[in-house]
Structures are given as structure tokens and as C-alpha cells.
Amino acid sequence: MTDGFFQRLSNAVAAHGPLCVGLDPSPKLLSAWGLTDDAVSTERLARTAIAAAQGVAGIVKAQVAFFERHGAAGYAGLERVLADARAAGLVVIADAKRGDIRSTNEGYADAWLSEDSPLAADALTVSCYLGIDAMTPVFELAHATGRGVFAVAASSNDEGRGLQTARLASGATVESELLGALGAADARLGGSGAAPRCLGAVIGAQRRPEGVGAFAGPVLVPGIGAQGSGPSELAELRGVLAHDVMAVTVSRAILGAGPTPATLRATISRLADELR
Amino acid sequence: MTDGFFQRLSNAVAAHGPLCVGLDPSPKLLSAWGLTDDAVSTERLARTAIAAAQGVAGIVKAQVAFFERHGAAGYAGLERVLADARAAGLVVIADAKRGDIRSTNEGYADAWLSEDSPLAADALTVSCYLGIDAMTPVFELAHATGRGVFAVAASSNDEGRGLQTARLASGATVESELLGALGAADARLGGSGAAPRCLGAVIGAQRRPEGVGAFAGPVLVPGIGAQGSGPSELAELRGVLAHDVMAVTVSRAILGAGPTPATLRATISRLADELR
């Protein structure tokens, strides 16, 4: 890869806007589509959505949990889903929220961000309860391969507020400290300029962590639609950030329009327009 | 299942002591065993360790990251590793550190704790950056199936200290608040007595979160051996807790003794004796 992740996401946003089609083949959605709850149907739902997104949206996000439910068979489907999305020219985010100690994170980096992994995605979401510095192997591999990482800073769900706004000894909140650490790691690793700004953050549409305006990395934004926020929260967040390289995820509001491909495509197209 | 997870772990500890054999088939270990870095070798290393542990130790923990590195093929191997360990009568912990918003956690619960999942384990580790209350679907399924959950409270690695000792608005530290919330959720869900104390915590051997003495759930203890702590830290932690239902994980110090089965078994046996 020549461009870094920030640039590739920026290109996708320039072409189609920030809409990120969330591939969340939950049991409830499988049932709503008239599909059985198995690995084959899970793959089918996701690939139907990818086909509907091609040319209309620029970004997709696969929710790994709903493939992992089906074990190795689910992962075999996920491999094809990720490959399918890449072949369709979409920026593909693996939403896995991985995170552990440093030596284990080498394994997660390999799984999702190495060039020759069957699960390779353009970006991976990570969760840093064990400390952001423990994520270094993931950050390093992202920079080395021009891929991206989105670390959850301020999640869209309310249950996370207590922890994310807890204060460290320095006086900073957990979410704000994390944004600063991401920026520092990005500057350190991308200093040579080969693949700058690979390290992004997950920031819920309605969240405004202290110092968020200084965050220069890409941003993954959940919370739109089924989770309660709308275009006004999004416009405000865009105004606070110094850039508009965001992936705004919408899942249930899109997949709920299936399974008819034309209806799915029309829904994606309408939402893409609304978010532009 | 009739017994709850706490009881089954307690039985294993009574029979063999708290040693938990860590199955961490990292590239470095595969190489040290003279194996190639692929899914087949990853499975082979883990199953060799399980065979060596049978009858000598009572608990194993599979590090999921090192199977995920190999995609669906790695997961197919992991399914057999988990089944193999269960068939050997071992208590099997899937060390996956999963955690997301509530609706996604339903997927992770299904994957690792449902009776008919190909990846079913006796217990799952979770990571709660998105809030412990978001883990409710995982906690509920654990109680329903008599399985266990270990939420990372105070990890053994130093990078996690800042976040884990940050203070919430209540004045409690993140790790201490989490221990309290786990106990409360366990009491609420296990109130009927069917499967009490399914909700455990990960507490590094050298960590002493505020109020840890009141924590009544099972405890997963990393940090022994390669990570720097020893039997004295462990004895001290055991003294602070109100019970001794702990799984003390050792990985590199065991697997580094392979690949000869007799040497592996002797190492496991010696460590099991030391930790009793």
C-alpha cells in the first residue's frame, strides 16, 4: 500500500461521504430477513449488504461478534466477507474491539492487520482497558502496512461513561488521556511520513471529550440512528474536530431495510446523502 | 450442568491446586518447538500441552489471539483444542478479553458461553472499557449455563495502571468499582441459587485493588513467572481474599519446557506442587 489509512479514508469520504455501512448480522436481523441462524446465512446477509453498498457508500464495518457466534464456520464466512468488501473497493473496518497485554496484542495485530492474514482488514477497532501503551504492537503494524486502528475513546453507550470520564492522577479523563496518547503514538510512529495518522479513535456522535478538537486522527462515529443521535450531533462533532475524516456507522437503520437489494441500496444512498 | 462455575473451579483447585496451564502458541514458541507457524502446528502445540496437563493440573486457558492469527483455520483448531480440554476433564478458560456494547455482547456470549457453540468454554475473559453494565448479556448467559466470566479488574501489566486506578466521580478507582459491580451483578443474577458466583475477576498477582478482600467471586491470576511475580505475591493475595478459588496462569514457563511430553508433564507437575 502506498497511502496511509487516513488518506484512504479521506478519499472514500470525498467520494461518497462519511457513511459507514455496519454489517451486524445479529440473530434478530437474520430472522427479519427470513434467514436461518447459521454461518451461511450470516455471510449471505453481509455480502448482500456489501453488494448494495458498492458505488453508493465508501466504507463498511463488520461486527466480528456476529461471525464469531458461529465459530470456525462463521470465520470462514467472515474471511470471504472481508475479501468481498476489499474487492468492491470499500474501506473495510473489522469491529472486533480487541485488546490485551503487549505480547498477546502481537497476535491480534497479525490477525487483522498483516498483509497475508485471511482476516486482513483496512482497520481494526481496539479496546484499551489494559492500557494504550500495551497496544504498541498493533499501532506499529498498522503504520508498517498503512492500515488503521480505531481505539475506543468515548463510546456511544451510556454504560461506558463512568469509566471513560474517570480521572487519572494527572487530572485528565480516561477518554481525553487516550486521545492524547493516540496522537503522540501516531506522531512517533509516522514521523518518517510513510503512513501518517493511522491511529484513530471511536467517539460517539454525542460525546465531546476534553481536548477532542486537537485530535488529528481519523474518527469512527457510532451512535447515529438506532442508538439515538442524529445529523445535528454529527454536524456539531464535525465542527469541533479539525478535519472531517470520519466514518459514521449506521447498521440497524440500513439492514432493517433488507433483504430486497434495491430497497437496501436506496436506503444506503439516502443515508449517504443525508450524512454528506 | 448442575454446579455453578465457582463450584467447578473450586473442585479443580481442591484436586490439583490453582495452576492454570496457559496455552499461548505464539510464533516464538512454535519456533522453539521446531514447528512451522501455521494453524496445524498451533493446534498441535496446544493439544500436546493439554495431554501433558491431564491428571496433573485441573485448569487450562487458551489464548485466543494466537488462534485468531490463523483465521478460520486457526479457529477450527481452537474448536478441537477446547473440546479436547473439556474431554480431558479440565476446566477450560477462553482468554479472549471480549467486550463491546450490549447488543454486540449478546453475540460474544453466544460464541463462548452457549451450550451448543463450537467454541463453548467453561469461562470467558472480558474487558470492560465500554462499561461493566454493558456486559449484562454475557453475565446472564454465564449464570444460565453455569459457566464463568472473568472481567479484567487489575491487570498484571504496568501499562494498565493509569486507567485501572483512575477515579470515578464516586471516588472509587476503576478496578475497585468493577469488583463491586461484579459482586452486585453476581448476587442479583444468582439470587435464585442455581449457579452462584459465576462472575470472577482478573487480578494480577502483585495487585491489591481497594476493597479486594470483599470480592467473593473466582479470581484469575496472571503475572506469575515470565511476568515477574512469584509464590510470595500469590500467598499474600490468597491471604487478602476471603477464599482460595483462584486460577493461577503460567504459560511461557511451562510451554518453554516443550516439546518433549515427559518434560512438559514434569514441569507442570512441579509448578502445580509449588502453587498448592
Coordinates of C-alpha atoms in Angstrom, one line a residue:
Chain A
M1 CA 0.0 0.0 0.0
T2 CA 1.2 3.5 -0.7
D3 CA -1.3 5.7 1.0
G4 CA -1.7 5.7 4.8
F5 CA -5.0 4.8 6.3
F6 CA -6.0 8.5 6.9
Q7 CA -5.5 9.3 3.3
R8 CA -7.5 6.2 2.1
L9 CA -10.4 7.0 4.4
S10 CA -10.2 10.6 3.3
N11 CA -10.5 9.5 -0.3
A12 CA -13.5 7.4 0.5
V13 CA -15.2 10.2 2.4
A14 CA -14.5 12.6 -0.5
A15 CA -16.1 10.2 -3.0
H16 CA -19.2 9.1 -1.0
G17 CA -19.3 10.9 2.3
P18 CA -18.7 9.5 5.8
L19 CA -21.4 6.8 5.8
C20 CA -20.1 3.5 7.1
V21 CA -22.4 0.6 6.4
G22 CA -22.5 -1.5 9.6
L23 CA -22.6 -5.3 8.9
D24 CA -24.2 -6.6 12.1
P25 CA -25.8 -9.9 11.1
S26 CA -27.5 -10.5 14.5
P27 CA -30.0 -13.3 15.1
K28 CA -32.8 -10.7 15.1
L29 CA -31.8 -9.3 11.7
L30 CA -31.3 -12.8 10.2
S31 CA -34.8 -13.6 11.3
A32 CA -36.2 -10.3 9.9
W33 CA -34.6 -11.3 6.5
G34 CA -36.2 -14.7 6.7
L35 CA -32.9 -16.4 7.1
T36 CA -31.8 -19.2 9.4
D37 CA -29.4 -18.5 12.2
D38 CA -26.2 -20.1 10.9
A39 CA -22.9 -19.3 9.3
V40 CA -24.1 -19.5 5.7
S41 CA -26.9 -17.0 6.3
T42 CA -24.7 -14.7 8.3
E43 CA -22.3 -14.5 5.3
R44 CA -25.1 -14.1 2.9
L45 CA -26.6 -11.1 4.8
A46 CA -23.3 -9.4 4.9
R47 CA -22.4 -9.9 1.3
T48 CA -25.9 -8.8 0.2
A49 CA -25.3 -5.6 2.1
I50 CA -21.8 -5.2 0.5
A51 CA -23.2 -5.6 -3.0
A52 CA -25.9 -2.9 -2.2
A53 CA -23.2 -0.6 -0.8
Q54 CA -20.8 -0.8 -3.7
G55 CA -20.7 2.5 -5.6
V56 CA -23.1 4.2 -3.1
A57 CA -21.0 4.2 0.1
G58 CA -17.3 4.1 0.6
I59 CA -16.9 2.3 4.0
V60 CA -18.2 -0.8 5.7
K61 CA -17.7 -2.2 9.2
A62 CA -18.0 -5.9 10.0
Q63 CA -19.2 -6.6 13.6
V64 CA -17.0 -9.6 14.3
A65 CA -19.0 -10.9 17.3
F66 CA -21.9 -12.0 14.9
F67 CA -19.5 -14.1 12.9
E68 CA -17.7 -15.5 16.0
R69 CA -21.0 -16.8 17.2
H70 CA -20.7 -19.4 14.5
G71 CA -17.2 -20.5 15.3
A72 CA -14.8 -21.5 12.6
A73 CA -17.6 -21.7 10.0
G74 CA -18.5 -18.1 10.9
Y75 CA -14.9 -17.0 10.5
A76 CA -14.6 -18.7 7.1
G77 CA -17.6 -16.6 6.1
L78 CA -16.0 -13.5 7.6
E79 CA -12.9 -14.1 5.5
R80 CA -15.0 -14.1 2.3
V81 CA -16.9 -11.0 3.5
L82 CA -13.8 -9.1 4.1
A83 CA -12.3 -10.1 0.8
D84 CA -15.5 -9.3 -1.0
A85 CA -15.6 -5.8 0.5
R86 CA -12.0 -5.1 -0.3
A87 CA -12.6 -6.3 -3.9
A88 CA -15.6 -3.9 -4.1
G89 CA -13.2 -1.1 -3.4
L90 CA -14.7 -0.4 0.0
V91 CA -12.6 0.7 3.1
V92 CA -13.2 -2.3 5.5
I93 CA -13.2 -1.9 9.2
A94 CA -13.1 -5.0 11.4
D95 CA -15.0 -4.1 14.5
A96 CA -13.5 -6.5 17.0
K97 CA -12.6 -4.3 20.0
R98 CA -9.5 -6.4 20.6
G99 CA -7.0 -5.6 23.3
D100 CA -4.8 -7.4 25.8
I101 CA -1.2 -7.3 27.1
R102 CA 1.6 -6.5 24.7
S103 CA 2.7 -10.0 23.7
T104 CA -0.9 -11.1 23.1
N105 CA -1.6 -7.9 21.1
E106 CA 1.1 -9.1 18.7
G107 CA -1.3 -11.9 17.9
Y108 CA -4.2 -9.6 17.3
A109 CA -2.2 -7.3 15.1
D110 CA -1.2 -10.3 13.0
A111 CA -4.7 -11.5 12.7
W112 CA -6.3 -8.3 11.5
L113 CA -3.6 -6.0 10.1
S114 CA -0.9 -8.2 8.5
E115 CA -0.7 -8.2 4.7
D116 CA -1.1 -12.0 4.3
S117 CA -3.7 -12.7 7.0
P118 CA -7.0 -14.3 5.8
L119 CA -8.8 -11.8 8.1
A120 CA -6.9 -8.7 6.9
A121 CA -9.0 -5.5 7.1
D122 CA -8.2 -1.9 6.4
A123 CA -8.6 -1.0 10.0
L124 CA -9.3 -2.7 13.4
T125 CA -11.1 -1.4 16.4
V126 CA -9.4 -1.9 19.8
S127 CA -10.4 -1.5 23.4
C128 CA -7.7 -0.4 25.8
Y129 CA -8.7 -1.4 29.4
L130 CA -5.2 -2.9 29.7
G131 CA -3.5 0.4 28.8
I132 CA -3.0 2.2 25.5
D133 CA 0.8 1.6 25.6
A134 CA 0.1 -2.2 25.6
M135 CA -1.3 -1.6 22.1
T136 CA 2.0 -0.7 20.6
P137 CA 2.4 -3.9 18.5
V138 CA -1.0 -3.1 16.9
F139 CA 0.0 0.5 16.3
E140 CA 3.3 -0.5 14.8
L141 CA 1.9 -3.0 12.4
A142 CA -0.8 -0.5 11.3
H143 CA 1.9 2.0 10.4
A144 CA 4.0 -0.6 8.7
T145 CA 1.2 -1.8 6.5
G146 CA -0.6 1.6 6.0
R147 CA -3.6 0.2 7.8
G148 CA -5.7 1.9 10.6
V149 CA -6.7 1.4 14.2
F150 CA -9.7 2.9 16.0
A151 CA -9.3 2.8 19.8
V152 CA -12.5 3.3 21.7
A153 CA -12.2 6.6 23.5
A154 CA -15.8 7.8 24.2
S155 CA -18.3 5.1 23.3
S156 CA -21.9 5.9 22.4
N157 CA -23.4 3.7 25.1
D158 CA -24.2 5.3 28.4
E159 CA -22.8 2.3 30.4
G160 CA -19.3 3.4 29.5
R161 CA -19.4 7.0 30.8
G162 CA -18.3 6.3 34.4
L163 CA -15.0 4.6 33.3
Q164 CA -14.3 6.9 30.3
T165 CA -14.7 10.1 32.4
A166 CA -12.8 8.8 35.4
R167 CA -9.8 10.9 36.2
L168 CA -6.2 9.8 36.2
A169 CA -3.6 11.0 38.6
S170 CA -2.8 13.8 36.1
G171 CA -6.3 15.1 36.3
A172 CA -7.2 14.2 32.7
T173 CA -10.2 12.0 32.0
V174 CA -9.5 8.4 30.7
E175 CA -11.0 9.3 27.2
S176 CA -9.1 12.5 26.9
E177 CA -5.8 11.0 28.0
L178 CA -6.4 8.2 25.4
L179 CA -6.9 10.7 22.6
G180 CA -3.6 12.5 23.6
A181 CA -1.7 9.2 23.8
L182 CA -3.1 8.1 20.3
G183 CA -1.9 11.4 18.8
A184 CA 1.5 11.0 20.4
A185 CA 1.9 7.4 19.3
D186 CA 0.9 8.4 15.8
A187 CA 3.4 11.2 15.6
R188 CA 6.2 9.0 16.9
L189 CA 5.4 6.1 14.6
G190 CA 4.5 8.1 11.5
G191 CA 7.4 10.6 11.9
S192 CA 9.1 9.3 8.8
G193 CA 6.0 10.3 6.8
A194 CA 5.4 6.9 5.2
A195 CA 1.9 6.3 6.6
P196 CA 0.9 9.2 8.8
R197 CA -2.2 9.3 11.0
C198 CA -3.0 5.6 11.1
L199 CA -4.3 5.8 14.7
G200 CA -7.9 6.8 15.1
A201 CA -10.5 7.0 17.8
V202 CA -14.1 5.8 18.4
I203 CA -16.1 8.8 19.5
G204 CA -19.8 8.6 19.9
A205 CA -21.8 11.2 17.9
Q206 CA -23.0 12.9 21.1
R207 CA -19.6 12.8 23.0
R208 CA -17.2 15.7 23.4
P209 CA -14.1 14.5 25.3
E210 CA -11.9 17.3 26.8
G211 CA -9.4 18.3 24.1
V212 CA -11.2 16.5 21.3
G213 CA -10.6 19.4 19.0
A214 CA -6.9 18.7 19.0
F215 CA -7.3 15.2 17.8
A216 CA -6.0 14.9 14.3
G217 CA -6.5 11.2 13.6
P218 CA -9.4 9.5 11.8
V219 CA -12.6 9.1 13.8
L220 CA -15.2 6.3 13.9
V221 CA -18.5 7.6 15.0
P222 CA -21.2 5.3 16.3
G223 CA -24.5 6.3 17.9
I224 CA -26.4 7.5 14.8
G225 CA -29.9 6.1 14.2
A226 CA -30.9 3.2 16.4
Q227 CA -28.6 4.4 19.2
G228 CA -30.3 7.8 19.4
S229 CA -28.2 10.6 17.8
G230 CA -28.8 12.4 14.6
P231 CA -27.3 14.7 11.9
S232 CA -27.2 17.7 14.3
E233 CA -24.9 15.9 16.8
L234 CA -22.8 14.8 13.9
A235 CA -22.5 18.3 12.4
E236 CA -21.5 19.6 15.8
L237 CA -18.8 17.0 16.2
R238 CA -17.5 17.7 12.7
G239 CA -17.3 21.4 13.7
V240 CA -15.3 20.6 16.8
L241 CA -12.8 18.3 15.1
A242 CA -10.1 19.9 13.0
H243 CA -11.0 17.7 10.0
D244 CA -13.8 15.7 8.5
V245 CA -12.2 12.3 8.0
M246 CA -14.9 10.4 9.8
A247 CA -16.6 7.0 9.3
V248 CA -20.2 7.3 10.6
T249 CA -21.6 3.9 11.3
V250 CA -25.2 3.0 10.7
S251 CA -26.3 -0.6 10.9
R252 CA -29.8 -1.4 12.0
A253 CA -31.4 1.5 10.1
I254 CA -29.8 0.1 6.9
L255 CA -30.0 -3.7 7.4
G256 CA -33.6 -3.4 8.7
A257 CA -34.5 -2.2 5.1
G258 CA -33.4 -5.6 3.7
P259 CA -33.4 -8.2 2.3
T260 CA -34.5 -6.7 -1.1
P261 CA -31.3 -5.4 -2.7
A262 CA -33.0 -2.4 -4.4
T263 CA -34.5 -1.2 -1.1
L264 CA -31.2 -1.7 0.7
R265 CA -29.4 0.2 -1.9
A266 CA -31.9 3.1 -1.9
T267 CA -31.7 3.3 1.9
I268 CA -27.9 3.4 1.8
S269 CA -28.0 6.0 -0.9
R270 CA -30.4 8.2 1.0
L271 CA -28.4 7.9 4.2
A272 CA -25.2 8.7 2.4
D273 CA -26.7 11.8 1.0
E274 CA -28.0 12.9 4.4
L275 CA -24.6 12.5 6.1
R276 CA -22.6 14.3 3.4
Chain B
M1 CA -24.6 -28.5 34.1
T2 CA -25.6 -28.8 37.7
D3 CA -22.8 -27.0 39.6
G4 CA -22.1 -23.3 39.0
F5 CA -18.7 -22.2 37.8
F6 CA -17.3 -21.3 41.2
Q7 CA -18.0 -24.8 42.5
R8 CA -16.5 -26.5 39.4
L9 CA -13.4 -24.3 39.7
S10 CA -13.3 -25.0 43.4
N11 CA -13.3 -28.7 42.8
A12 CA -10.5 -28.5 40.3
V13 CA -8.4 -26.4 42.8
A14 CA -9.1 -29.0 45.5
A15 CA -7.9 -31.8 43.3
H16 CA -4.9 -30.2 41.7
G17 CA -4.2 -26.8 43.1
P18 CA -4.7 -23.5 41.4
L19 CA -2.3 -23.9 38.5
C20 CA -3.8 -22.9 35.2
V21 CA -1.8 -24.1 32.2
G22 CA -1.7 -21.2 29.7
L23 CA -2.0 -22.3 26.1
D24 CA -0.2 -19.4 24.3
P25 CA 1.0 -20.8 21.0
S26 CA 2.9 -17.7 19.9
P27 CA 5.2 -17.7 16.8
K28 CA 8.2 -17.6 19.2
L29 CA 7.0 -20.8 21.0
L30 CA 6.1 -22.6 17.8
S31 CA 9.7 -21.9 16.6
A32 CA 11.2 -23.1 19.9
W33 CA 9.2 -26.3 19.5
G34 CA 10.6 -26.7 15.9
L35 CA 7.1 -26.2 14.5
T36 CA 6.0 -24.1 11.5
D37 CA 3.9 -21.0 12.0
D38 CA 0.5 -22.3 10.9
A39 CA -2.9 -23.4 12.1
V40 CA -2.0 -27.1 12.2
S41 CA 1.1 -26.5 14.4
T42 CA -0.8 -24.1 16.6
E43 CA -3.4 -26.8 17.4
R44 CA -0.7 -29.4 17.8
L45 CA 1.2 -27.4 20.4
A46 CA -1.9 -26.7 22.4
R47 CA -3.1 -30.3 22.3
T48 CA 0.3 -31.6 23.3
A49 CA 0.2 -29.3 26.4
I50 CA -3.4 -30.5 27.2
A51 CA -2.3 -34.1 27.1
A52 CA 0.6 -33.3 29.4
A53 CA -1.7 -31.4 31.8
Q54 CA -4.3 -34.2 32.1
G55 CA -4.3 -35.6 35.6
V56 CA -1.6 -33.2 36.8
A57 CA -3.3 -29.8 36.5
G58 CA -7.0 -29.0 36.7
I59 CA -7.3 -25.8 34.6
V60 CA -6.2 -24.6 31.2
K61 CA -6.5 -21.2 29.5
A62 CA -6.4 -20.8 25.7
Q63 CA -5.1 -17.5 24.4
V64 CA -7.5 -16.9 21.6
A65 CA -5.3 -14.3 19.8
F66 CA -2.8 -16.9 18.8
F67 CA -5.5 -19.0 17.1
E68 CA -7.2 -15.9 15.5
R69 CA -3.8 -15.2 13.8
H70 CA -4.6 -18.1 11.5
G71 CA -8.2 -17.1 10.7
A72 CA -10.9 -19.7 10.2
A73 CA -8.3 -22.5 10.1
G74 CA -7.0 -21.3 13.4
Y75 CA -10.5 -21.3 14.9
A76 CA -11.2 -24.8 13.6
G77 CA -8.1 -25.9 15.5
L78 CA -9.3 -23.9 18.6
E79 CA -12.7 -25.7 18.5
R80 CA -10.8 -29.0 18.7
V81 CA -8.5 -27.7 21.4
L82 CA -11.4 -26.6 23.6
A83 CA -13.3 -29.9 23.0
D84 CA -10.1 -31.8 23.8
A85 CA -9.6 -30.0 27.0
R86 CA -13.2 -30.5 28.1
A87 CA -13.0 -34.2 27.3
A88 CA -9.8 -34.4 29.4
G89 CA -11.9 -33.1 32.4
L90 CA -10.1 -29.8 32.6
V91 CA -11.7 -26.5 33.4
V92 CA -11.3 -24.5 30.2
I93 CA -11.0 -20.8 30.1
A94 CA -11.2 -18.9 26.8
D95 CA -8.9 -15.9 27.2
A96 CA -10.4 -13.6 24.6
K97 CA -10.9 -10.3 26.5
R98 CA -14.1 -9.6 24.6
G99 CA -16.3 -6.6 25.3
D100 CA -18.5 -4.2 23.4
I101 CA -21.9 -2.6 23.7
R102 CA -24.8 -4.6 25.0
S103 CA -26.3 -5.8 21.7
T104 CA -22.9 -6.9 20.4
N105 CA -22.1 -8.6 23.7
E106 CA -25.1 -10.9 23.1
G107 CA -23.0 -12.2 20.1
Y108 CA -19.9 -12.8 22.2
A109 CA -21.9 -14.5 24.9
D110 CA -23.4 -16.9 22.3
A111 CA -19.9 -17.6 20.9
W112 CA -18.2 -18.6 24.1
L113 CA -20.8 -19.5 26.7
S114 CA -23.8 -21.1 24.9
E115 CA -24.2 -24.8 25.3
D116 CA -24.2 -25.6 21.6
S117 CA -21.5 -23.2 20.4
P118 CA -18.5 -24.9 18.7
L119 CA -16.3 -22.5 20.8
A120 CA -18.0 -23.2 24.1
A121 CA -15.6 -22.9 27.1
D122 CA -16.2 -23.1 30.8
A123 CA -15.3 -19.5 31.2
L124 CA -14.5 -16.4 29.2
T125 CA -12.4 -13.4 30.0
V126 CA -13.9 -10.0 29.2
S127 CA -12.6 -6.4 29.1
C128 CA -15.0 -3.7 30.1
Y129 CA -13.8 -0.3 28.7
L130 CA -17.4 0.2 27.4
G131 CA -18.8 -0.3 31.0
I132 CA -19.5 -3.3 33.1
D133 CA -23.3 -2.9 32.8
A134 CA -22.9 -3.4 29.0
M135 CA -21.7 -6.9 29.8
T136 CA -25.1 -8.0 31.2
P137 CA -25.9 -10.4 28.3
V138 CA -22.6 -12.2 29.0
F139 CA -23.2 -12.3 32.7
E140 CA -26.8 -13.6 32.2
L141 CA -25.8 -16.4 29.8
A142 CA -23.0 -17.4 32.2
H143 CA -25.5 -17.8 35.0
A144 CA -28.0 -19.6 32.8
T145 CA -25.4 -22.2 31.7
G146 CA -23.4 -22.4 34.9
R147 CA -20.3 -21.0 33.1
G148 CA -18.0 -18.3 34.3
V149 CA -16.8 -14.9 33.3
F150 CA -13.5 -13.2 34.4
A151 CA -13.6 -9.5 33.9
V152 CA -10.2 -7.8 33.9
A153 CA -10.1 -5.6 37.0
A154 CA -6.4 -5.1 37.8
S155 CA -4.2 -6.5 35.0
S156 CA -0.6 -7.7 35.6
N157 CA 1.0 -5.4 33.0
D158 CA 2.1 -1.9 34.1
E159 CA 0.6 -0.1 31.1
G160 CA -2.9 -0.6 32.6
R161 CA -2.3 1.0 35.9
G162 CA -3.2 4.6 34.9
L163 CA -6.7 3.7 33.7
Q164 CA -7.4 1.0 36.3
T165 CA -6.5 3.3 39.2
A166 CA -8.3 6.4 37.7
R167 CA -11.0 7.6 40.0
L168 CA -14.7 7.8 39.2
A169 CA -17.0 10.6 40.3
S170 CA -17.8 8.4 43.4
G171 CA -14.1 8.5 44.4
A172 CA -13.7 4.8 43.8
T173 CA -10.9 3.5 41.5
V174 CA -12.0 1.9 38.2
E175 CA -10.7 -1.5 39.3
S176 CA -12.4 -1.3 42.7
E177 CA -15.7 -0.1 41.3
L178 CA -15.6 -3.0 38.8
L179 CA -15.1 -5.6 41.6
G180 CA -18.0 -4.1 43.4
A181 CA -20.2 -4.2 40.3
L182 CA -19.3 -7.8 39.6
G183 CA -20.3 -8.8 43.1
A184 CA -23.5 -7.0 42.8
A185 CA -24.4 -8.5 39.4
D186 CA -23.5 -11.9 40.6
A187 CA -25.7 -11.6 43.7
R188 CA -28.6 -10.3 41.5
L189 CA -28.3 -13.0 38.9
G190 CA -27.5 -15.9 41.2
G191 CA -30.0 -14.9 43.8
S192 CA -32.1 -18.0 43.0
G193 CA -29.1 -20.1 44.0
A194 CA -29.0 -22.2 40.8
A195 CA -25.4 -21.2 39.8
P196 CA -24.0 -18.7 42.3
R197 CA -20.8 -16.8 41.8
C198 CA -20.2 -17.2 38.1
L199 CA -18.7 -13.7 37.8
G200 CA -15.0 -13.6 38.5
A201 CA -12.2 -11.0 38.1
V202 CA -8.7 -10.9 36.6
I203 CA -6.3 -9.6 39.3
G204 CA -2.6 -9.6 38.7
A205 CA -0.6 -11.5 41.4
Q206 CA 1.0 -8.2 42.6
R207 CA -2.2 -6.1 42.6
R208 CA -4.3 -5.1 45.6
P209 CA -7.3 -3.1 44.4
E210 CA -9.1 -1.2 47.2
G211 CA -11.7 -3.5 48.7
V212 CA -10.4 -6.7 47.1
G213 CA -10.8 -8.6 50.3
A214 CA -14.6 -8.3 49.9
F215 CA -14.6 -9.9 46.5
A216 CA -16.2 -13.3 46.7
G217 CA -16.1 -14.4 43.1
P218 CA -13.5 -16.7 41.4
V219 CA -10.2 -15.0 40.5
L220 CA -7.9 -15.5 37.5
V221 CA -4.3 -14.5 38.4
P222 CA -1.8 -13.7 35.8
G223 CA 1.7 -12.3 36.4
I224 CA 3.5 -15.4 37.8
G225 CA 6.7 -16.5 36.1
A226 CA 7.7 -14.7 32.9
Q227 CA 5.7 -11.6 34.0
G228 CA 7.7 -11.2 37.2
S229 CA 5.7 -12.2 40.3
G230 CA 6.3 -15.4 42.4
P231 CA 4.8 -17.6 45.1
S232 CA 5.1 -14.9 47.8
E233 CA 2.9 -12.4 46.0
L234 CA 0.4 -15.2 45.4
A235 CA 0.4 -16.3 49.0
E236 CA -0.2 -12.7 50.0
L237 CA -3.1 -12.3 47.5
R238 CA -4.6 -15.6 48.8
G239 CA -4.4 -14.2 52.3
V240 CA -6.2 -11.0 51.3
L241 CA -9.1 -12.8 49.5
A242 CA -11.8 -14.4 51.5
H243 CA -11.4 -17.7 49.6
D244 CA -8.8 -19.6 47.5
V245 CA -10.8 -20.3 44.4
M246 CA -8.2 -19.0 42.0
A247 CA -6.8 -20.0 38.7
V248 CA -3.1 -19.0 38.6
T249 CA -2.0 -18.9 35.0
V250 CA 1.5 -19.9 33.9
S251 CA 2.3 -20.1 30.2
R252 CA 5.8 -19.4 29.0
A253 CA 7.5 -21.2 31.9
I254 CA 5.5 -24.3 31.0
L255 CA 5.4 -24.2 27.2
G256 CA 9.1 -23.3 27.1
A257 CA 9.8 -26.8 28.6
G258 CA 8.3 -28.5 25.5
P259 CA 8.0 -30.1 23.1
T260 CA 9.0 -33.4 24.8
P261 CA 5.8 -34.6 26.5
A262 CA 7.6 -36.1 29.6
T263 CA 9.5 -32.8 30.3
L264 CA 6.3 -30.8 29.8
R265 CA 4.4 -33.0 32.2
A266 CA 7.2 -32.9 34.8
T267 CA 7.3 -29.1 34.6
I268 CA 3.5 -28.8 35.0
S269 CA 3.6 -31.3 37.9
R270 CA 6.4 -29.3 39.7
L271 CA 4.6 -26.0 39.2
A272 CA 1.3 -27.5 40.4
D273 CA 3.1 -28.6 43.6
E274 CA 4.7 -25.2 44.1
L275 CA 1.4 -23.4 43.8
R276 CA -0.6 -25.6 46.1

